[in-house]
mmCIF file of C-alpha atoms and ligand atoms in Angstrom:
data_model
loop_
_atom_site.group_PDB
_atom_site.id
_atom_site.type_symbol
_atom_site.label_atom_id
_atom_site.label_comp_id
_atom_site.label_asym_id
_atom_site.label_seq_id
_atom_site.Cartn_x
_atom_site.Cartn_y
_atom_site.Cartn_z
ATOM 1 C CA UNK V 1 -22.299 1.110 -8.316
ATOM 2 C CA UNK V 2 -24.706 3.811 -6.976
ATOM 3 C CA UNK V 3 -23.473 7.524 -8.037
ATOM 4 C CA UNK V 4 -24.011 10.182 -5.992
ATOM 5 C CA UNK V 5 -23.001 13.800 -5.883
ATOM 6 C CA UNK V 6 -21.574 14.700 -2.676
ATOM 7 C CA UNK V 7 -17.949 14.134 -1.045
ATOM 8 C CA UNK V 8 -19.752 12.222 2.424
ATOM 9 C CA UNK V 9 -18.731 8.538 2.119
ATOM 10 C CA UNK V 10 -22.154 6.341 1.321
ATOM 11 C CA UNK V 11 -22.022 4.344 4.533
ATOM 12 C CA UNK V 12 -23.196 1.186 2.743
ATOM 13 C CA UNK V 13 -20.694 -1.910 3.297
ATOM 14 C CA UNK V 14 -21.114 -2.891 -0.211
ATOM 15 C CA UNK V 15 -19.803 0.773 -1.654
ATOM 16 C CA UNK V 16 -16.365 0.878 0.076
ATOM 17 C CA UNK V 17 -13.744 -0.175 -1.275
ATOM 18 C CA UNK V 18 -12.198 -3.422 0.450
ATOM 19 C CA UNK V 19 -8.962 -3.010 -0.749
ATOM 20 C CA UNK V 20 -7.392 0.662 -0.769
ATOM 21 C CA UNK V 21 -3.595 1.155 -1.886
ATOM 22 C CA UNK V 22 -1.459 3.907 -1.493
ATOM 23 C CA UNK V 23 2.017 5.409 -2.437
ATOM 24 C CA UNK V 24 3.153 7.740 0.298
ATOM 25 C CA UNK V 25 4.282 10.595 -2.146
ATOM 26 C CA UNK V 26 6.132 13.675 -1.377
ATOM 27 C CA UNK V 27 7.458 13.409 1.567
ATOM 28 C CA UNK V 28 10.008 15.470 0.553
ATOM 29 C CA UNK V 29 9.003 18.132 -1.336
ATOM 30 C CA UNK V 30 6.508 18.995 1.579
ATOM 31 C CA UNK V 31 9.865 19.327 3.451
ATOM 32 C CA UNK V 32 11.864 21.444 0.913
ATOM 33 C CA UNK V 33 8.621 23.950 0.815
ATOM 34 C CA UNK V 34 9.008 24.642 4.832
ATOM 35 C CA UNK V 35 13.081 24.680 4.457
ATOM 36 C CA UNK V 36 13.608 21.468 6.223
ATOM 37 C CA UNK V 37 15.368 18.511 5.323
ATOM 38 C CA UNK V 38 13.900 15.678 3.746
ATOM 39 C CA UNK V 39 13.704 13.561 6.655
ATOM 40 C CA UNK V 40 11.743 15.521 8.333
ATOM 41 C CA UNK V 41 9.344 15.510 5.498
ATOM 42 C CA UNK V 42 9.342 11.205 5.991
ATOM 43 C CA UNK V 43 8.875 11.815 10.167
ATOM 44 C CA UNK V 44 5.717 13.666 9.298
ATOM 45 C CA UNK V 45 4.461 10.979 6.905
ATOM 46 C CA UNK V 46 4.609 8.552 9.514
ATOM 47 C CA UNK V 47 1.995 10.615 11.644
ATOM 48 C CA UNK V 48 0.241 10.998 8.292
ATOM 49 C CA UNK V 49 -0.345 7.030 8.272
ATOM 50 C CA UNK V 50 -1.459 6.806 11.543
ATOM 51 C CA UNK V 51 -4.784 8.266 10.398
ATOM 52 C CA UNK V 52 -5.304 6.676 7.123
ATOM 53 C CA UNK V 53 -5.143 3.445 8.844
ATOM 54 C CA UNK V 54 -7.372 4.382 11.283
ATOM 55 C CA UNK V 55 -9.859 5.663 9.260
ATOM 56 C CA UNK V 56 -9.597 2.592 7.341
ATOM 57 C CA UNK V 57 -10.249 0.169 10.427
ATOM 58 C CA UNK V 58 -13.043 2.101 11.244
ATOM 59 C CA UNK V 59 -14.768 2.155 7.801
ATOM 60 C CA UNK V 60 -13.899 -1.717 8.065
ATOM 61 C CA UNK V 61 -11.603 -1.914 4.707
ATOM 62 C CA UNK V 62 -10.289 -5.487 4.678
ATOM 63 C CA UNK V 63 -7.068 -4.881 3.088
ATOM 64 C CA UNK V 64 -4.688 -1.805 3.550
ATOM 65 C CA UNK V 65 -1.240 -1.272 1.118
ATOM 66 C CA UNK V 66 1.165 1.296 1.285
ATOM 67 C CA UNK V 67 4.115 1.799 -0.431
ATOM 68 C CA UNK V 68 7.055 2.739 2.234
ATOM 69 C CA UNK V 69 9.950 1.783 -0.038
ATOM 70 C CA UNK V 70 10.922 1.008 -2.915
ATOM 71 C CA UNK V 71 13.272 -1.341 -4.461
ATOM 72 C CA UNK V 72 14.691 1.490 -6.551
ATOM 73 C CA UNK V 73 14.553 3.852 -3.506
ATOM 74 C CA UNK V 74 17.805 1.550 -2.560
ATOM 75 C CA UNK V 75 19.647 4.362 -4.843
ATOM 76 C CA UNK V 76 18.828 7.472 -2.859
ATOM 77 C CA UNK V 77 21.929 8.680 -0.887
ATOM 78 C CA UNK V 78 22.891 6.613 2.175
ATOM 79 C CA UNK V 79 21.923 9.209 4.428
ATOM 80 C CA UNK V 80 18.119 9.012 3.140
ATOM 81 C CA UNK V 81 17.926 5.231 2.676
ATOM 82 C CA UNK V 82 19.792 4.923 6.450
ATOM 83 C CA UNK V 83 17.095 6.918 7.657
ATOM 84 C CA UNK V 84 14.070 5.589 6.209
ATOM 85 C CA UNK V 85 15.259 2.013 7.266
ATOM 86 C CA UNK V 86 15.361 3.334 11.055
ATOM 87 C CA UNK V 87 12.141 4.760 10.750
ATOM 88 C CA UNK V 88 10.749 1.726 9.834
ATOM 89 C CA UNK V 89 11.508 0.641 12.966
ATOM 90 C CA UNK V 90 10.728 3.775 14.496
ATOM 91 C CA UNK V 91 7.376 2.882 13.014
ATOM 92 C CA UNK V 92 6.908 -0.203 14.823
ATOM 93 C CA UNK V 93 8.195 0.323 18.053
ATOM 94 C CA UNK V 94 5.835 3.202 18.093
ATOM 95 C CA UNK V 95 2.614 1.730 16.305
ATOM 96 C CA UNK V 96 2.910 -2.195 16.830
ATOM 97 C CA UNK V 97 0.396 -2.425 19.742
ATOM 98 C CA UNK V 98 -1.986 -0.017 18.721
ATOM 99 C CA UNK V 99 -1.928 -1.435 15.341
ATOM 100 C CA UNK V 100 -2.610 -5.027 17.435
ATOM 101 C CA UNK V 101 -4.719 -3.713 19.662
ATOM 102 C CA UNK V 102 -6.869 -3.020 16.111
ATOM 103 C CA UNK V 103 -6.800 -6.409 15.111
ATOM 104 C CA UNK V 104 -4.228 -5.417 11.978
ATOM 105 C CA UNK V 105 -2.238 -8.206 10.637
ATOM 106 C CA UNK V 106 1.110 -6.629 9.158
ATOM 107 C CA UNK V 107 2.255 -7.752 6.152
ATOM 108 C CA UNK V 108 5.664 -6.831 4.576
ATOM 109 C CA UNK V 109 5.828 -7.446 0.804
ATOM 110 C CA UNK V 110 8.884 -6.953 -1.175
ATOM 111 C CA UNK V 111 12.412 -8.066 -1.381
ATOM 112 C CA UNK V 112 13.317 -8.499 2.164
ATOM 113 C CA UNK V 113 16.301 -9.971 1.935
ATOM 114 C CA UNK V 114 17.749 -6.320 1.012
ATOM 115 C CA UNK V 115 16.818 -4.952 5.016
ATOM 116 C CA UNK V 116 19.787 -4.443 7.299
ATOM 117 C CA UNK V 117 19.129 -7.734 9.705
ATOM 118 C CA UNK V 118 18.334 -5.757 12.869
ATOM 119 C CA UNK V 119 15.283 -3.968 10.338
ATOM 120 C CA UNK V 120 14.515 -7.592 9.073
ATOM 121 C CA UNK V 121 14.418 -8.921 12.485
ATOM 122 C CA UNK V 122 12.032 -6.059 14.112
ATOM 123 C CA UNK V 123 9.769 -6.540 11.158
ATOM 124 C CA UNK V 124 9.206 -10.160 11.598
ATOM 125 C CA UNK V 125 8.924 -9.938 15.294
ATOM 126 C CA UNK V 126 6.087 -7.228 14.261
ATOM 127 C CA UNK V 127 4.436 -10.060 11.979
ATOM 128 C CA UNK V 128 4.480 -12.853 14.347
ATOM 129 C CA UNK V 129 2.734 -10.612 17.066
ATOM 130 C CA UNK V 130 -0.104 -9.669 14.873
ATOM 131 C CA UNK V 131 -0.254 -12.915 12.842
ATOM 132 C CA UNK V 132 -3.529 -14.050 14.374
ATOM 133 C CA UNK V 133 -5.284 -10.745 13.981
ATOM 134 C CA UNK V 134 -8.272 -10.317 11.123
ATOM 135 C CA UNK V 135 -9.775 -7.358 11.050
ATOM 136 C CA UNK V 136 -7.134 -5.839 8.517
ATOM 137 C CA UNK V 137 -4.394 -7.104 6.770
ATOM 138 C CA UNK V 138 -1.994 -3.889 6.192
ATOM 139 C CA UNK V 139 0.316 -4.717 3.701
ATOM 140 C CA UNK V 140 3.486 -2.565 3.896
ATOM 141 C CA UNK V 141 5.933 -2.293 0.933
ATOM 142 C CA UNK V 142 9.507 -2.394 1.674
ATOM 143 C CA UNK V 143 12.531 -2.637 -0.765
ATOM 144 C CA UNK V 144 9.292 -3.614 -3.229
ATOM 145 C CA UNK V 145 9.189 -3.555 -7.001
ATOM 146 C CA UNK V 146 6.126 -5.232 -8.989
ATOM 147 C CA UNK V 147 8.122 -6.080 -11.967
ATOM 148 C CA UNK V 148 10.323 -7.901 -9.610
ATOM 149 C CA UNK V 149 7.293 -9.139 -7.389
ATOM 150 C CA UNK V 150 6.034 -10.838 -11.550
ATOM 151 C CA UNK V 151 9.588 -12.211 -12.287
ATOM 152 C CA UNK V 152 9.492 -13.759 -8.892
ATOM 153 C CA UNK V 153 6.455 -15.555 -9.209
ATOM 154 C CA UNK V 154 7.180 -16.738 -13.050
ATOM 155 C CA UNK V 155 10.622 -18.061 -11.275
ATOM 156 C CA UNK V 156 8.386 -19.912 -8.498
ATOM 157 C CA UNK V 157 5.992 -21.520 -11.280
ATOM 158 C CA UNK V 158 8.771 -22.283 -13.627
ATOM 159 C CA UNK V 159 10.897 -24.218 -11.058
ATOM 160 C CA UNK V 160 7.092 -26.248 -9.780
ATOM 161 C CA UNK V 161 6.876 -27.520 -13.904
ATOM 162 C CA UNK V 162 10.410 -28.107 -14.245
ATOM 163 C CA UNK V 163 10.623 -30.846 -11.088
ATOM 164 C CA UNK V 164 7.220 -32.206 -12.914
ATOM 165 C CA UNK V 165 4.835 -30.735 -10.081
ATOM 166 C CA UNK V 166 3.089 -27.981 -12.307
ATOM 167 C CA UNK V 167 2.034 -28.797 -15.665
ATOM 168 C CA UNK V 168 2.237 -25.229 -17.291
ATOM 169 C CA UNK V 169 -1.221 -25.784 -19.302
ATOM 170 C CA UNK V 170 -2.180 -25.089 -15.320
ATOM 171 C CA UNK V 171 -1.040 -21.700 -15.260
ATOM 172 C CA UNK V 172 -4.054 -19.650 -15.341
ATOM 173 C CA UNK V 173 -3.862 -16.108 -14.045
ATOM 174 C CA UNK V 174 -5.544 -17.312 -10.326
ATOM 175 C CA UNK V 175 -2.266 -19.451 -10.049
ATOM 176 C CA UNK V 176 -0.161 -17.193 -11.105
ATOM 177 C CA UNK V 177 -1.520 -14.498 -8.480
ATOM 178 C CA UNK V 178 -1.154 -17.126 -5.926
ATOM 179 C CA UNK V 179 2.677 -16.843 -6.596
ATOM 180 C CA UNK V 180 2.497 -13.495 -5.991
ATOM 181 C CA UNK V 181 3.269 -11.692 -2.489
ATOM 182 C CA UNK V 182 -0.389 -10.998 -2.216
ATOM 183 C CA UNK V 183 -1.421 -14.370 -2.325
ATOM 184 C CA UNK V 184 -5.004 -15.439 -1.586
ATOM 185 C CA UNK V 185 -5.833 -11.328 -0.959
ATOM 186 C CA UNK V 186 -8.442 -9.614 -3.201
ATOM 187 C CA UNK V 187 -7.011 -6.941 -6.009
ATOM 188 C CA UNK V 188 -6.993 -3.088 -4.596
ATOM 189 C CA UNK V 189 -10.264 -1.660 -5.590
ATOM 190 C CA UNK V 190 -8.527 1.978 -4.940
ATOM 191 C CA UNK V 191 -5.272 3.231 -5.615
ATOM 192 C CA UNK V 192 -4.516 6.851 -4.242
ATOM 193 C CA UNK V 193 -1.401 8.957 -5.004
ATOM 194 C CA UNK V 194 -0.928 12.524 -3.672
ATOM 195 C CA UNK V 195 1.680 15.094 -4.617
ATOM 196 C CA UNK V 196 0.456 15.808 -8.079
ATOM 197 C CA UNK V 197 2.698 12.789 -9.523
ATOM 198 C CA UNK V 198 0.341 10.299 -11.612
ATOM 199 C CA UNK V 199 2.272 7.274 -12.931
ATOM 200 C CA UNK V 200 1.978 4.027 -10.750
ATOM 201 C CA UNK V 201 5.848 3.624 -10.394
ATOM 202 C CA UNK V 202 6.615 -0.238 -10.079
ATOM 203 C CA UNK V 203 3.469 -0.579 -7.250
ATOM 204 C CA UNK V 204 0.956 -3.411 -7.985
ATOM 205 C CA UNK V 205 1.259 -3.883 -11.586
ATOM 206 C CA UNK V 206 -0.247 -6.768 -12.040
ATOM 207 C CA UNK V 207 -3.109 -6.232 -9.131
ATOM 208 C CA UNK V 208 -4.268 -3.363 -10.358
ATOM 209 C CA UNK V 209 -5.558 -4.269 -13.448
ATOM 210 C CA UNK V 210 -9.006 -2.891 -12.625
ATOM 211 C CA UNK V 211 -8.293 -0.736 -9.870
ATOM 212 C CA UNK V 212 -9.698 3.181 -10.005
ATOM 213 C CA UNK V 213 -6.907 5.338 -9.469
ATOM 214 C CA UNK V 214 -7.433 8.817 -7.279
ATOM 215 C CA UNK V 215 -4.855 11.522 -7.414
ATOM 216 C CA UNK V 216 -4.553 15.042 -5.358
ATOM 217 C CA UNK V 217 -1.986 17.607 -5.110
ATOM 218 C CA UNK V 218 -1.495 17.133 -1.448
ATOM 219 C CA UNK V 219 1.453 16.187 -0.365
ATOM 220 C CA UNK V 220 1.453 12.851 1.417
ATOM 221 C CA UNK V 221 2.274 14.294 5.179
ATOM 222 C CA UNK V 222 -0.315 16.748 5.147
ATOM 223 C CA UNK V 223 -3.188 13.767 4.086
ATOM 224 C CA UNK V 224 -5.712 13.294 6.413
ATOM 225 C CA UNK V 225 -8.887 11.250 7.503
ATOM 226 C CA UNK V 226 -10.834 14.053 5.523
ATOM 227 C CA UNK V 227 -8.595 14.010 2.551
ATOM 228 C CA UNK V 228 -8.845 9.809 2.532
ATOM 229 C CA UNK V 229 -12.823 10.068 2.714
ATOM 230 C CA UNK V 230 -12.518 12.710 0.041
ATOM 231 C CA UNK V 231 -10.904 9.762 -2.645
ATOM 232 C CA UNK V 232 -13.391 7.281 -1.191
ATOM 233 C CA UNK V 233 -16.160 9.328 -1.598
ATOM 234 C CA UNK V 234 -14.499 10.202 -5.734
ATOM 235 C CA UNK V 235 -14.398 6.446 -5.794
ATOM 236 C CA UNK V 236 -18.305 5.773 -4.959
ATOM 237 C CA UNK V 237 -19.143 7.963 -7.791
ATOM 238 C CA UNK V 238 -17.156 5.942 -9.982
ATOM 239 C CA UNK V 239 -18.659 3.406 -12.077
ATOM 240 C CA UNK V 240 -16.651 0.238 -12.344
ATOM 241 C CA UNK V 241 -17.382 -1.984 -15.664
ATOM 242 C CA UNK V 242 -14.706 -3.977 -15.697
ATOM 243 C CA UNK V 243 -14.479 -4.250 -19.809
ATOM 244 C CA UNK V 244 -18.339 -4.504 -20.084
ATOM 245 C CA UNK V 245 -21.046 -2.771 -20.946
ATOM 246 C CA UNK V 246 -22.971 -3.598 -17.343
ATOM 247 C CA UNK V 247 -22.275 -4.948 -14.197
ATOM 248 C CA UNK V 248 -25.162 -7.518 -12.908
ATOM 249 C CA UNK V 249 -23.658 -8.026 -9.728
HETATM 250 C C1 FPP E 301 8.089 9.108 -1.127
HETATM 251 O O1 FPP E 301 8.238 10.499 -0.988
HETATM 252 C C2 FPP E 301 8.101 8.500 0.202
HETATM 253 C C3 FPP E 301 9.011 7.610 0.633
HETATM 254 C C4 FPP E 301 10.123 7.121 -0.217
HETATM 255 C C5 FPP E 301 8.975 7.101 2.023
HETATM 256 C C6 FPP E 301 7.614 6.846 2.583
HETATM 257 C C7 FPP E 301 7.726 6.554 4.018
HETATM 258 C C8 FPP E 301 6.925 7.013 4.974
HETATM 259 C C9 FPP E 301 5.709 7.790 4.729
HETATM 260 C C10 FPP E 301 7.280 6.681 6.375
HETATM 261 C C11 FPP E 301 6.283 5.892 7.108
HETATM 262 C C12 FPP E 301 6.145 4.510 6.691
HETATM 263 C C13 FPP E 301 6.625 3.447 7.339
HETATM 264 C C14 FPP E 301 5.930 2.151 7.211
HETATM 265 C C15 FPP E 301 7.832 3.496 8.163
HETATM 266 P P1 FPP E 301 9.470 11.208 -1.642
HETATM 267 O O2 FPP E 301 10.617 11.182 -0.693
HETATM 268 O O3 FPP E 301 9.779 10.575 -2.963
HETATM 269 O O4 FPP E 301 8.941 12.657 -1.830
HETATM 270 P P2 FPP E 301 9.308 13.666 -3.006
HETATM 271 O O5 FPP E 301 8.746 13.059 -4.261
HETATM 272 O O6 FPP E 301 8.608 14.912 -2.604
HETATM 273 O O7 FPP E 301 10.812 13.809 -3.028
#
């Protein structure tokens, strides 16, 4: 990869990244600085998305993922989790056609089963409207946990060789990601995480195994189109190796 110096985004199709994840962190802490409730802190992080996804249509990234909510986010009080789950819809009902009108495919991944069924049901009438789109796949993560997302897969592959259709000397790690939610989709070649946190918390374990992580201090509703060109730009001066020495290709 080309370094250069600056914090302008090299326009070059072959220097963005194609894949660009990103956990939506502190929500509410940018709440509790202004003396407002934590929702409020989650209604402004919605507006924040709108322009990360934008941004990222425009640059032409292939794949978008965002973390919305986690599996272990299920043990926040019931007056968080209530309201995060009708924001989701909130979410749709606001950005499903301009989101279409885009040409984004959505694409929950985690353990759906968990939604209330009116959440479920507005989420998969949001996936069957912009099934046929391609020019992004935005992959949204609800009630999602990685380590779950692995056990799940190793279930999937397991049962396959037990009924005699897999024989496990099969299992390579391409079939193994192909029993993953993220099936058939290239790994995230960025990972960004504001707030100041820097662990990966349960997101993408086993996809990011060569992703370049970018963390700011920002907190997650005040991150804008400037502040996502900032981490791509971080990530063009990055040089990606991949274990080796060089990179031919
Ligand atoms: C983490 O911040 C954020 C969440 C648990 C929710 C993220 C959700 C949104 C940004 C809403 C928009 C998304 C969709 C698709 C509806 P936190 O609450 O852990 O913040 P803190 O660490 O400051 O407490």
């Amino acid at each position: 990869m080309v370094k250069q110096n600056n914090n302008k985004i090299h326009p070059e199709p072959l220097q963005l990244p194609r894949h660009i994840a990103i956990i939506m962190d502190g929500n509410g802490r940018w709440a509790q600085r202004r003396g407002l409730l934590r929702h409020l802190g989650h209604r402004h992080g919605m507006d924040a998305l709108r322009q990360s996804v934008e941004l990222c249509r425009e640059l032409n990234v292939e794949i978008l993922t965002v973390y919305a909510f986690s599996l272990e986010n299920w043990k926040r009080p019931r007056e968080e989790v209530d309201f995060l789950m009708n924001l989701v819809v909130e979410y749709l009902d606001k950005e499903e056609e301009n989101l279409h009108r885009q040409g984004i495919r959505i694409n929950p991944i985690g353990e759906l089963d968990y939604l209330p069924l009116q959440v479920r049901a507005r989420i998969e009438q949001a996936v069957s409207h912009t099934a046929a789109n391609s020019d992004m796949i935005f992959n949204i993560a609800i009630s999602y946990s990685s380590r779950r997302e692995i056990v799940t897969a190793a279930r999937i592959l397991a049962a396959q060789a037990a009924t005699g259709c897999l024989d496990p000397q099969d299992i390579d790690e391409e079939r193994f990601a192909s029993a993953l939610y993220t099936s058939g989709q290239i790994d995230p070649d960025l990972m960004i995480r504001p707030s100041g946190e820097q662990r990966i918390s349960n997101f993408l374990l086993w996809q990011s195994a060569y992703t370049e992580f970018y963390y700011t201090d920002i907190f997650w509703p005040d991150f804008g189109k400037k502040d996502l060109q900032a981490a791509i730009a971080a990530y063009q001066r990055r040089e990606r190796r991949y274990g080796q020495l060089t990179i031919d290709n």
